[in-house]
Amino acid sequence: MELALNVLDAQSMITTFGLAGILVIIFVETGLLVGFFLPGDSLLFLAGVGASGAAAEVFDRPGFHLSLPMLLIGAPVCAVAGAQLGHLLGARVGARLFARPDSRLFKQEYVQKAEAYLSRYGAGKAIVLARFIPVVRTFLNPVAGVLGIRAGVFLVWNTVGGLVWTVGILLLGYRLGDTLKGSIDSYLLPAVFLIIGVSMLPVLIEVVRTRRASRAAATAGPAATAGPAGPAGPGTVPDGLAADRAGTGAVQ
């Protein structure tokens, strides 16, 4: 039900705020912790549809149309700038920020999940993959700053991930809109749910793996549980990230 509401919110925000609203939402979702609940994937997909020949049909507004060139330029810029801001905030105030207790919106597990991806995949792969995972793509950026990943290293992979995520989903929506013009209403909702489902797939896989590991540790007994621990608290550098900090002092 929550996912359905997010889909409706995305369409409503595009209709109400247009291109400027899309770009602001992309920036906030990737740059500010308060934006983790915003519908980034469905927003980009529907924005792509809004730039296609089916725009007026889908948004039920005669003459409604978004500029594809502006989306293809503005969305990556806002996604990269937002994530870079998140990294900077993490480097400057993240350790204090993440020390706060759980609340209705903020959960320590969000931070731990972001740390887990950085530790497991290393900085480059984690930064790119996180773009396609809701919540993780918001919290990974400041966590990378807390863990001391160099700003230059983060910028390179942030740019790659931001381009692949925004341009890929925008063009997918645009292509579907042009291909199914005249009958897209029958396919739009399933397509949006498919996009969201694909984005959530890595999270579901991670949940299954975590539960299996927990059951295995419980079965093996105390000897097994005394092995390698999960992600450390914010400010502790996982071994897999040592190379990203080697030879550096303060984060640039």
CSV table of C-alpha atoms in Angstrom, one decimal:
chain,number,residue,atom,x,y,z
A,1,MET,CA,0.0,0.0,0.0
A,2,GLU,CA,2.8,2.4,0.8
A,3,LEU,CA,4.4,1.7,-2.6
A,4,ALA,CA,1.1,2.5,-4.3
A,5,LEU,CA,0.9,5.7,-2.4
A,6,ASN,CA,4.4,6.6,-3.5
A,7,VAL,CA,3.6,6.0,-7.1
A,8,LEU,CA,0.6,8.3,-6.8
A,9,ASP,CA,2.7,11.0,-5.0
A,10,ALA,CA,5.2,10.9,-7.8
A,11,GLN,CA,2.6,11.6,-10.5
A,12,SER,CA,1.0,14.3,-8.4
A,13,MET,CA,4.3,16.0,-7.8
A,14,ILE,CA,5.2,16.0,-11.4
A,15,THR,CA,1.8,17.4,-12.4
A,16,THR,CA,2.0,20.1,-9.7
A,17,PHE,CA,5.6,21.2,-9.8
A,18,GLY,CA,6.8,20.0,-13.2
A,19,LEU,CA,10.5,19.9,-14.1
A,20,ALA,CA,11.7,22.1,-11.3
A,21,GLY,CA,10.0,19.9,-8.7
A,22,ILE,CA,11.5,16.7,-10.2
A,23,LEU,CA,15.0,18.1,-10.0
A,24,VAL,CA,14.5,19.4,-6.4
A,25,ILE,CA,13.2,16.0,-5.3
A,26,ILE,CA,16.1,14.2,-6.8
A,27,PHE,CA,18.5,16.5,-5.1
A,28,VAL,CA,16.8,16.2,-1.7
A,29,GLU,CA,16.4,12.4,-1.9
A,30,THR,CA,20.1,11.9,-2.5
A,31,GLY,CA,21.5,14.8,-0.5
A,32,LEU,CA,19.5,15.2,2.7
A,33,LEU,CA,18.6,12.5,5.1
A,34,VAL,CA,15.0,13.8,5.3
A,35,GLY,CA,14.5,12.8,1.7
A,36,PHE,CA,14.9,9.0,2.1
A,37,PHE,CA,11.2,8.4,1.8
A,38,LEU,CA,10.7,10.3,-1.5
A,39,PRO,CA,9.8,8.2,-4.6
A,40,GLY,CA,13.0,8.5,-6.7
A,41,ASP,CA,12.7,5.5,-9.0
A,42,SER,CA,9.0,6.0,-9.8
A,43,LEU,CA,9.5,9.8,-10.1
A,44,LEU,CA,12.3,9.3,-12.7
A,45,PHE,CA,10.3,6.7,-14.6
A,46,LEU,CA,7.2,8.8,-14.8
A,47,ALA,CA,9.2,11.9,-15.7
A,48,GLY,CA,10.5,9.9,-18.7
A,49,VAL,CA,6.9,9.1,-19.6
A,50,GLY,CA,6.1,12.8,-19.2
A,51,ALA,CA,8.7,13.6,-21.9
A,52,SER,CA,7.3,11.1,-24.3
A,53,GLY,CA,4.4,11.3,-26.8
A,54,ALA,CA,2.1,9.8,-24.1
A,55,ALA,CA,2.6,12.6,-21.6
A,56,ALA,CA,-0.8,14.3,-22.0
A,57,GLU,CA,-2.6,10.9,-21.9
A,58,VAL,CA,-0.8,9.7,-18.7
A,59,PHE,CA,-1.0,12.9,-16.7
A,60,ASP,CA,-4.5,13.8,-18.1
A,61,ARG,CA,-3.5,17.3,-18.9
A,62,PRO,CA,-3.8,18.5,-22.5
A,63,GLY,CA,-0.5,20.0,-23.7
A,64,PHE,CA,1.4,18.6,-20.7
A,65,HIS,CA,5.0,17.7,-21.8
A,66,LEU,CA,8.4,17.7,-20.1
A,67,SER,CA,11.6,18.5,-21.9
A,68,LEU,CA,13.7,15.3,-22.3
A,69,PRO,CA,17.0,17.2,-22.9
A,70,MET,CA,16.5,19.2,-19.7
A,71,LEU,CA,15.7,16.0,-17.8
A,72,LEU,CA,18.8,14.2,-19.1
A,73,ILE,CA,21.0,17.2,-18.1
A,74,GLY,CA,19.3,18.3,-14.9
A,75,ALA,CA,18.5,15.0,-13.2
A,76,PRO,CA,22.1,13.6,-13.3
A,77,VAL,CA,23.5,17.0,-12.1
A,78,CYS,CA,21.0,17.1,-9.2
A,79,ALA,CA,21.6,13.5,-8.3
A,80,VAL,CA,25.4,13.9,-8.3
A,81,ALA,CA,25.3,17.3,-6.5
A,82,GLY,CA,22.9,15.9,-3.9
A,83,ALA,CA,25.0,12.8,-3.1
A,84,GLN,CA,28.1,14.9,-2.9
A,85,LEU,CA,26.4,17.2,-0.4
A,86,GLY,CA,25.4,14.1,1.6
A,87,HIS,CA,29.1,13.0,1.6
A,88,LEU,CA,30.2,16.4,2.8
A,89,LEU,CA,27.6,16.5,5.6
A,90,GLY,CA,28.7,13.0,6.7
A,91,ALA,CA,32.4,14.1,6.8
A,92,ARG,CA,31.6,17.2,8.8
A,93,VAL,CA,28.7,16.3,11.2
A,94,GLY,CA,27.8,12.7,10.4
A,95,ALA,CA,29.3,11.0,13.4
A,96,ARG,CA,27.2,13.2,15.7
A,97,LEU,CA,24.1,13.0,13.5
A,98,PHE,CA,24.1,9.2,13.4
A,99,ALA,CA,24.6,8.9,17.1
A,100,ARG,CA,21.0,9.9,17.8
A,101,PRO,CA,18.5,7.2,18.8
A,102,ASP,CA,15.8,5.8,16.6
A,103,SER,CA,12.7,7.9,15.9
A,104,ARG,CA,9.7,7.6,13.7
A,105,LEU,CA,11.7,8.5,10.6
A,106,PHE,CA,15.3,7.7,11.5
A,107,LYS,CA,16.5,4.2,12.2
A,108,GLN,CA,20.0,3.1,13.1
A,109,GLU,CA,19.4,0.1,10.8
A,110,TYR,CA,19.4,2.5,7.8
A,111,VAL,CA,23.0,3.5,8.6
A,112,GLN,CA,24.0,-0.1,9.3
A,113,LYS,CA,22.7,-1.2,6.0
A,114,ALA,CA,24.6,1.5,4.2
A,115,GLU,CA,27.8,0.6,6.0
A,116,ALA,CA,27.2,-3.1,5.1
A,117,TYR,CA,27.2,-2.3,1.4
A,118,LEU,CA,30.3,-0.2,1.7
A,119,SER,CA,32.1,-3.0,3.6
A,120,ARG,CA,30.9,-5.8,1.4
A,121,TYR,CA,31.4,-4.3,-2.1
A,122,GLY,CA,34.1,-1.6,-1.5
A,123,ALA,CA,33.5,2.1,-2.2
A,124,GLY,CA,33.2,2.1,-6.0
A,125,LYS,CA,30.8,-0.8,-6.5
A,126,ALA,CA,28.7,0.1,-3.4
A,127,ILE,CA,28.3,3.8,-4.5
A,128,VAL,CA,27.0,2.8,-7.9
A,129,LEU,CA,24.8,-0.1,-6.7
A,130,ALA,CA,23.3,2.0,-3.9
A,131,ARG,CA,21.7,4.3,-6.5
A,132,PHE,CA,19.2,1.6,-7.3
A,133,ILE,CA,18.3,0.8,-3.7
A,134,PRO,CA,15.7,3.0,-1.9
A,135,VAL,CA,16.8,4.3,1.5
A,136,VAL,CA,20.4,3.0,1.0
A,137,ARG,CA,21.0,5.5,-1.7
A,138,THR,CA,20.2,8.3,0.8
A,139,PHE,CA,22.2,7.1,3.8
A,140,LEU,CA,25.2,5.6,2.0
A,141,ASN,CA,26.4,9.1,1.0
A,142,PRO,CA,26.8,10.6,4.5
A,143,VAL,CA,28.1,7.2,5.8
A,144,ALA,CA,30.8,7.3,3.2
A,145,GLY,CA,31.8,10.7,4.5
A,146,VAL,CA,31.8,9.5,8.1
A,147,LEU,CA,34.0,6.5,7.1
A,148,GLY,CA,36.5,8.9,5.5
A,149,ILE,CA,36.2,7.9,1.9
A,150,ARG,CA,38.0,10.5,-0.1
A,151,ALA,CA,35.9,13.2,-1.7
A,152,GLY,CA,37.6,12.7,-5.1
A,153,VAL,CA,37.0,8.9,-5.0
A,154,PHE,CA,33.4,9.4,-4.0
A,155,LEU,CA,32.9,12.0,-6.8
A,156,VAL,CA,34.1,9.6,-9.5
A,157,TRP,CA,31.8,6.8,-8.5
A,158,ASN,CA,29.0,9.1,-7.6
A,159,THR,CA,29.0,10.5,-11.1
A,160,VAL,CA,29.0,7.1,-12.7
A,161,GLY,CA,26.1,5.9,-10.5
A,162,GLY,CA,24.2,9.1,-10.8
A,163,LEU,CA,24.4,9.0,-14.6
A,164,VAL,CA,23.4,5.3,-14.9
A,165,TRP,CA,20.5,5.6,-12.5
A,166,THR,CA,18.9,8.8,-13.8
A,167,VAL,CA,19.5,8.5,-17.5
A,168,GLY,CA,18.7,4.8,-17.5
A,169,ILE,CA,15.3,5.1,-15.8
A,170,LEU,CA,14.4,8.3,-17.6
A,171,LEU,CA,15.0,6.7,-21.0
A,172,LEU,CA,13.2,3.6,-20.0
A,173,GLY,CA,10.1,5.6,-19.2
A,174,TYR,CA,10.5,7.7,-22.3
A,175,ARG,CA,10.8,4.6,-24.5
A,176,LEU,CA,7.8,2.9,-23.0
A,177,GLY,CA,5.7,6.1,-23.4
A,178,ASP,CA,6.5,6.4,-27.1
A,179,THR,CA,6.1,2.7,-27.8
A,180,LEU,CA,2.7,2.3,-26.0
A,181,LYS,CA,1.2,5.7,-26.9
A,182,GLY,CA,-2.5,5.4,-27.0
A,183,SER,CA,-2.7,2.3,-24.8
A,184,ILE,CA,-0.1,3.1,-22.1
A,185,ASP,CA,-2.7,3.3,-19.3
A,186,SER,CA,-3.0,-0.5,-19.4
A,187,TYR,CA,0.7,-0.9,-18.8
A,188,LEU,CA,1.8,2.1,-16.8
A,189,LEU,CA,1.0,0.9,-13.2
A,190,PRO,CA,2.5,-2.6,-13.8
A,191,ALA,CA,5.6,-1.0,-15.3
A,192,VAL,CA,6.0,1.4,-12.3
A,193,PHE,CA,5.6,-1.5,-9.9
A,194,LEU,CA,8.2,-3.5,-11.9
A,195,ILE,CA,10.7,-0.6,-11.6
A,196,ILE,CA,10.1,-0.4,-7.8
A,197,GLY,CA,10.3,-4.2,-7.5
A,198,VAL,CA,13.6,-4.3,-9.3
A,199,SER,CA,15.0,-1.5,-7.1
A,200,MET,CA,13.9,-3.4,-4.0
A,201,LEU,CA,15.3,-6.8,-5.1
A,202,PRO,CA,18.8,-6.2,-3.7
A,203,VAL,CA,17.3,-5.2,-0.4
A,204,LEU,CA,15.2,-8.4,-0.3
A,205,ILE,CA,18.2,-10.5,-1.2
A,206,GLU,CA,20.2,-8.9,1.6
A,207,VAL,CA,17.4,-9.6,4.1
A,208,VAL,CA,17.3,-13.3,3.1
A,209,ARG,CA,21.1,-13.6,3.3
A,210,THR,CA,21.1,-11.9,6.7
A,211,ARG,CA,18.4,-14.2,8.1
A,212,ARG,CA,20.2,-17.2,6.8
A,213,ALA,CA,23.5,-16.1,8.3
A,214,SER,CA,21.8,-15.5,11.6
A,215,ARG,CA,20.2,-18.9,11.6
A,216,ALA,CA,23.6,-20.5,10.7
A,217,ALA,CA,25.3,-18.6,13.5
A,218,ALA,CA,22.7,-19.7,16.0
A,219,THR,CA,23.0,-23.3,14.9
A,220,ALA,CA,26.8,-23.3,15.1
A,221,GLY,CA,26.7,-21.9,18.6
A,222,PRO,CA,28.9,-19.4,20.4
A,223,ALA,CA,32.0,-20.3,18.5
A,224,ALA,CA,30.5,-19.2,15.2
A,225,THR,CA,29.0,-16.0,16.6
A,226,ALA,CA,32.4,-14.9,17.9
A,227,GLY,CA,33.6,-14.6,14.3
A,228,PRO,CA,33.6,-11.5,12.0
A,229,ALA,CA,31.1,-9.0,13.3
A,230,GLY,CA,28.7,-6.9,11.2
A,231,PRO,CA,29.2,-3.3,10.3
A,232,ALA,CA,30.8,-1.2,13.0
A,233,GLY,CA,29.3,1.9,14.3
A,234,PRO,CA,29.6,5.2,12.3
A,235,GLY,CA,33.2,6.4,12.3
A,236,THR,CA,34.7,2.9,12.3
A,237,VAL,CA,36.4,2.0,9.0
A,238,PRO,CA,35.6,-1.5,7.6
A,239,ASP,CA,38.7,-3.4,6.5
A,240,GLY,CA,37.4,-3.5,2.9
A,241,LEU,CA,37.6,0.3,2.7
A,242,ALA,CA,41.2,0.7,3.9
A,243,ALA,CA,42.4,1.2,0.4
A,244,ASP,CA,40.1,4.1,-0.2
A,245,ARG,CA,41.6,6.0,2.7
A,246,ALA,CA,45.2,5.0,2.4
A,247,GLY,CA,47.6,7.8,2.3
A,248,THR,CA,45.0,10.5,3.1
A,249,GLY,CA,44.4,12.7,6.0
A,250,ALA,CA,41.2,14.7,6.4
A,251,VAL,CA,38.5,14.2,3.8
A,252,GLN,CA,38.9,16.8,1.1
